[in-house]
Tab-separated table of C-alpha atoms in Angstrom:
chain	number	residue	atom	x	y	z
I	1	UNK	CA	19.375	1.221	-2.284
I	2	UNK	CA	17.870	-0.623	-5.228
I	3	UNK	CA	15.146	-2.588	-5.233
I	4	UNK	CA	16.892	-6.197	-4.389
I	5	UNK	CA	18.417	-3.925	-1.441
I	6	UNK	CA	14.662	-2.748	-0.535
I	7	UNK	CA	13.541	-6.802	-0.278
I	8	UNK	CA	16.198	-7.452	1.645
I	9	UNK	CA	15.855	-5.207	4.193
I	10	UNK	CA	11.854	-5.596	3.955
I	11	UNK	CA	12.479	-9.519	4.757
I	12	UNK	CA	14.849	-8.848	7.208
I	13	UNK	CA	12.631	-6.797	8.995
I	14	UNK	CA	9.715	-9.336	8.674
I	15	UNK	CA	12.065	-11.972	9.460
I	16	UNK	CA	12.312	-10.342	13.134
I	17	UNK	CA	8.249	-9.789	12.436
I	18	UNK	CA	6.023	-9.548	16.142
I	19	UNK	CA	2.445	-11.316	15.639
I	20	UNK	CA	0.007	-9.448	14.147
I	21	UNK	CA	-3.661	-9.060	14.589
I	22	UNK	CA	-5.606	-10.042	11.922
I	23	UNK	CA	-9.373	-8.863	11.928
I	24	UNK	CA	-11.833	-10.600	9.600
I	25	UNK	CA	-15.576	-10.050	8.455
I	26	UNK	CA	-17.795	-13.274	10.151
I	27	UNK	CA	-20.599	-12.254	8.413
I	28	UNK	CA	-18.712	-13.042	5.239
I	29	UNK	CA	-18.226	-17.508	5.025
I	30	UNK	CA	-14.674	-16.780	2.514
I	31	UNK	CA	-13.535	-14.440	5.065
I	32	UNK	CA	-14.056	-16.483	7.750
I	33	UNK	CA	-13.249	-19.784	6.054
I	34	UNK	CA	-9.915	-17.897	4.581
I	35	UNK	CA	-9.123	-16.546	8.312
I	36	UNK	CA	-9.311	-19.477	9.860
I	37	UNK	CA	-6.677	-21.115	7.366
I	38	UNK	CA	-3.498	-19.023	8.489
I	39	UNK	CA	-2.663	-21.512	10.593
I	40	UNK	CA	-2.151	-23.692	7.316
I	41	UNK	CA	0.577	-21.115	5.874
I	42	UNK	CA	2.224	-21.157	9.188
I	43	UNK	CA	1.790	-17.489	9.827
I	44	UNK	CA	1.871	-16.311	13.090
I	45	UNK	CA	-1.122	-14.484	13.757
I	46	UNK	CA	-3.810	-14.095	16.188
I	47	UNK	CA	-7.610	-13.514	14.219
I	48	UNK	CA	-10.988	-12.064	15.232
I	49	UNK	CA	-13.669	-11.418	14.111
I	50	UNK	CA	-14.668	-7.666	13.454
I	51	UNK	CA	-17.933	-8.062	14.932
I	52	UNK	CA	-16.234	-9.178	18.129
I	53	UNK	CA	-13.822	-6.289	18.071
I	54	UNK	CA	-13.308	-2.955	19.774
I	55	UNK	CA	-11.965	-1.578	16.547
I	56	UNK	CA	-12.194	2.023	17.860
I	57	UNK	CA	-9.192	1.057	20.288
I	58	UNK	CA	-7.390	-0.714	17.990
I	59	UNK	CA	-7.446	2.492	15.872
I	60	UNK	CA	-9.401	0.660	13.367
I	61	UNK	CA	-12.096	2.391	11.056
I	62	UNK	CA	-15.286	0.568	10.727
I	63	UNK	CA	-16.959	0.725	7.786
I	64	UNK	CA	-13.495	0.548	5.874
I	65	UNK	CA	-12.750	-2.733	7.699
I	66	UNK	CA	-15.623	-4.104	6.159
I	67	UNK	CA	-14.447	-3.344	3.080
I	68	UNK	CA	-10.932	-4.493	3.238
I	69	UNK	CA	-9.148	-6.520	5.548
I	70	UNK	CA	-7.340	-4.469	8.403
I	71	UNK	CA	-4.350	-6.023	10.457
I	72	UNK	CA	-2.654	-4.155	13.116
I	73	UNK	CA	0.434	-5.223	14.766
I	74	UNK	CA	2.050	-4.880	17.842
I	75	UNK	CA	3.259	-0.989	17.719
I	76	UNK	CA	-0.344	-0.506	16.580
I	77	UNK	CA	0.711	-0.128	12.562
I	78	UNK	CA	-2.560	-0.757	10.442
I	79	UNK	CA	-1.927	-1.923	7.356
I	80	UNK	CA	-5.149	-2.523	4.548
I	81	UNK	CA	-6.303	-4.735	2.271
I	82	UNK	CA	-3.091	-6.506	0.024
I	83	UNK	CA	-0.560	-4.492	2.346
I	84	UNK	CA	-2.540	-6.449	5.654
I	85	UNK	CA	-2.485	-9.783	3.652
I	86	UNK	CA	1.858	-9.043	2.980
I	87	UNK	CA	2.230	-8.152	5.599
I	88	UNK	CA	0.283	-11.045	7.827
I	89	UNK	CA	2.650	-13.588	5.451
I	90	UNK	CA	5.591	-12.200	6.281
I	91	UNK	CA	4.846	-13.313	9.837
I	92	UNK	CA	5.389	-16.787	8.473
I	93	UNK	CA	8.391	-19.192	7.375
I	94	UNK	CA	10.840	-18.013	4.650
I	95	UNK	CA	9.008	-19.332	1.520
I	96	UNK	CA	5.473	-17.550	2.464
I	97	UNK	CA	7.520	-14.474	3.541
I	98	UNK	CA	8.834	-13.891	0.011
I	99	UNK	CA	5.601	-14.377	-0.863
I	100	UNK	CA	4.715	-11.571	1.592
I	101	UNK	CA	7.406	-9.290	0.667
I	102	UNK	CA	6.788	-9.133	-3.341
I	103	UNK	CA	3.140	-8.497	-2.886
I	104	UNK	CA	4.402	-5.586	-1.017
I	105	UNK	CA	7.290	-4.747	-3.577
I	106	UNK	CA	7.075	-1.627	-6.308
I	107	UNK	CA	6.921	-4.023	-8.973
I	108	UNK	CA	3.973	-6.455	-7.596
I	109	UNK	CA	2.176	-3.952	-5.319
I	110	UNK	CA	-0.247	-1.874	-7.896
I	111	UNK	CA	-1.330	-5.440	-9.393
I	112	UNK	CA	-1.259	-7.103	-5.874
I	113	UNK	CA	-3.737	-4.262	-4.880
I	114	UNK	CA	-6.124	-4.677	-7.964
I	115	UNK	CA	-6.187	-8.578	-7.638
I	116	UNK	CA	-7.244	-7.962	-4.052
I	117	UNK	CA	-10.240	-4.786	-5.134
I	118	UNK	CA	-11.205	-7.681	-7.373
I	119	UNK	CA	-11.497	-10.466	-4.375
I	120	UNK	CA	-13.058	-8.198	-1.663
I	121	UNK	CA	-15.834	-7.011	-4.372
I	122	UNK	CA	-16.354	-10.716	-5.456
I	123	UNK	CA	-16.267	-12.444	-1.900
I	124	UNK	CA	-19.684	-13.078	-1.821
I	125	UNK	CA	-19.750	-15.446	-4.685
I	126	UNK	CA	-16.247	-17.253	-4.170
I	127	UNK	CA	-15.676	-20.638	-2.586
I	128	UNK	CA	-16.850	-20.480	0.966
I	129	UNK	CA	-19.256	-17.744	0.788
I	130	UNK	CA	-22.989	-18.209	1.869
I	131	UNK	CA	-23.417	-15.628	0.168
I	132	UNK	CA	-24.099	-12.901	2.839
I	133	UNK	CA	-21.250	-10.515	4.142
I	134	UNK	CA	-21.304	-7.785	6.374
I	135	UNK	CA	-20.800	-5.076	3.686
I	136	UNK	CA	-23.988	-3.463	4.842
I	137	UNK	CA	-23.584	-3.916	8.179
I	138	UNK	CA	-21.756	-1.221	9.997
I	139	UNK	CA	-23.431	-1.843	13.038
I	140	UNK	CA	-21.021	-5.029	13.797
I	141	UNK	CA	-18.419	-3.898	15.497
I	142	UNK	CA	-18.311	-4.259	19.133
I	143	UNK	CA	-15.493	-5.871	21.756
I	144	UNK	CA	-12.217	-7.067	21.974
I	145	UNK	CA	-9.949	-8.094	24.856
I	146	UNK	CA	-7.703	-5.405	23.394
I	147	UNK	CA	-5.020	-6.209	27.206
I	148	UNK	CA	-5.166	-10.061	25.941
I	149	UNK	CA	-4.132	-9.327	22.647
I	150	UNK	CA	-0.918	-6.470	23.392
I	151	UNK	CA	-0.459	-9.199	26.260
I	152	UNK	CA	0.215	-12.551	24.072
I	153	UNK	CA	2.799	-11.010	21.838
């Protein structure tokens, strides 16, 4: 299968997408501000906030969720950092799943992944930031309703 093959399977598959979970850093004001903006792409996600999140159910690690944003979805898949952002847009309509689907490609992926390194190191100075994140704090992570969550899908 070559690589147009690949995308069209990949969208396919997304097009048929469950919700996802999408876990965010609120000790981090881009994070937070850039969660809470889904909505505006049309994806269809549920967010929480790490610090409000029994990430040891979910399967989650941590300190690496700190680090890079973790979304799970509903067989329990985690996917990291530009893989959870294509694959949270490919929960959405047809234009932002393309979107979602070449950040995830072979061609896109390796600079899709460095752009992102780039953003997570950086979030504390971009637009939306208050300039503290929880980086350093790995003691944030506490309780979801883990039942609510498997339930609304």
């Amino acid at each position: 299968v070559g690589s147009s093959g690949r995308l069209r399977q990949s969208l396919r598959s997304s097009m048929r997408a469950a919700p996802v979970l999408m876990l965010y850093d609120a000790d981090c004001g881009f994070c937070t501000k850039s969660a809470h903006r889904t909505h505006l792409l049309g994806l269809r996600v549920e967010i929480a906030a790490l610090q409000d999140t029994d990430l040891v159910a979910l399967g989650v690690e941590p300190a690496r969720s700190l680090a890079e944003v973790p979304v799970v979805d509903e067989s329990g898949r985690i996917y990291w950092g530009h893989r959870a952002i294509a694959r949270a847009l490919q929960t959405g309509p047809l234009p932002v799943r393309l979107v979602g689907s070449a950040l995830d490609s072979r061609a896109v992926s390796p600079v899709a992944a460095r752009a992102y390194r780039w953003l997570a190191a950086n979030r504390g100075r971009l637009p939306g930031s208050d300039g503290t994140c929880g980086l350093d704090k790995p003691e944030n992570v506490s309780s979801l309703d883990l039942e609510r969550w498997r339930g609304s899908a």
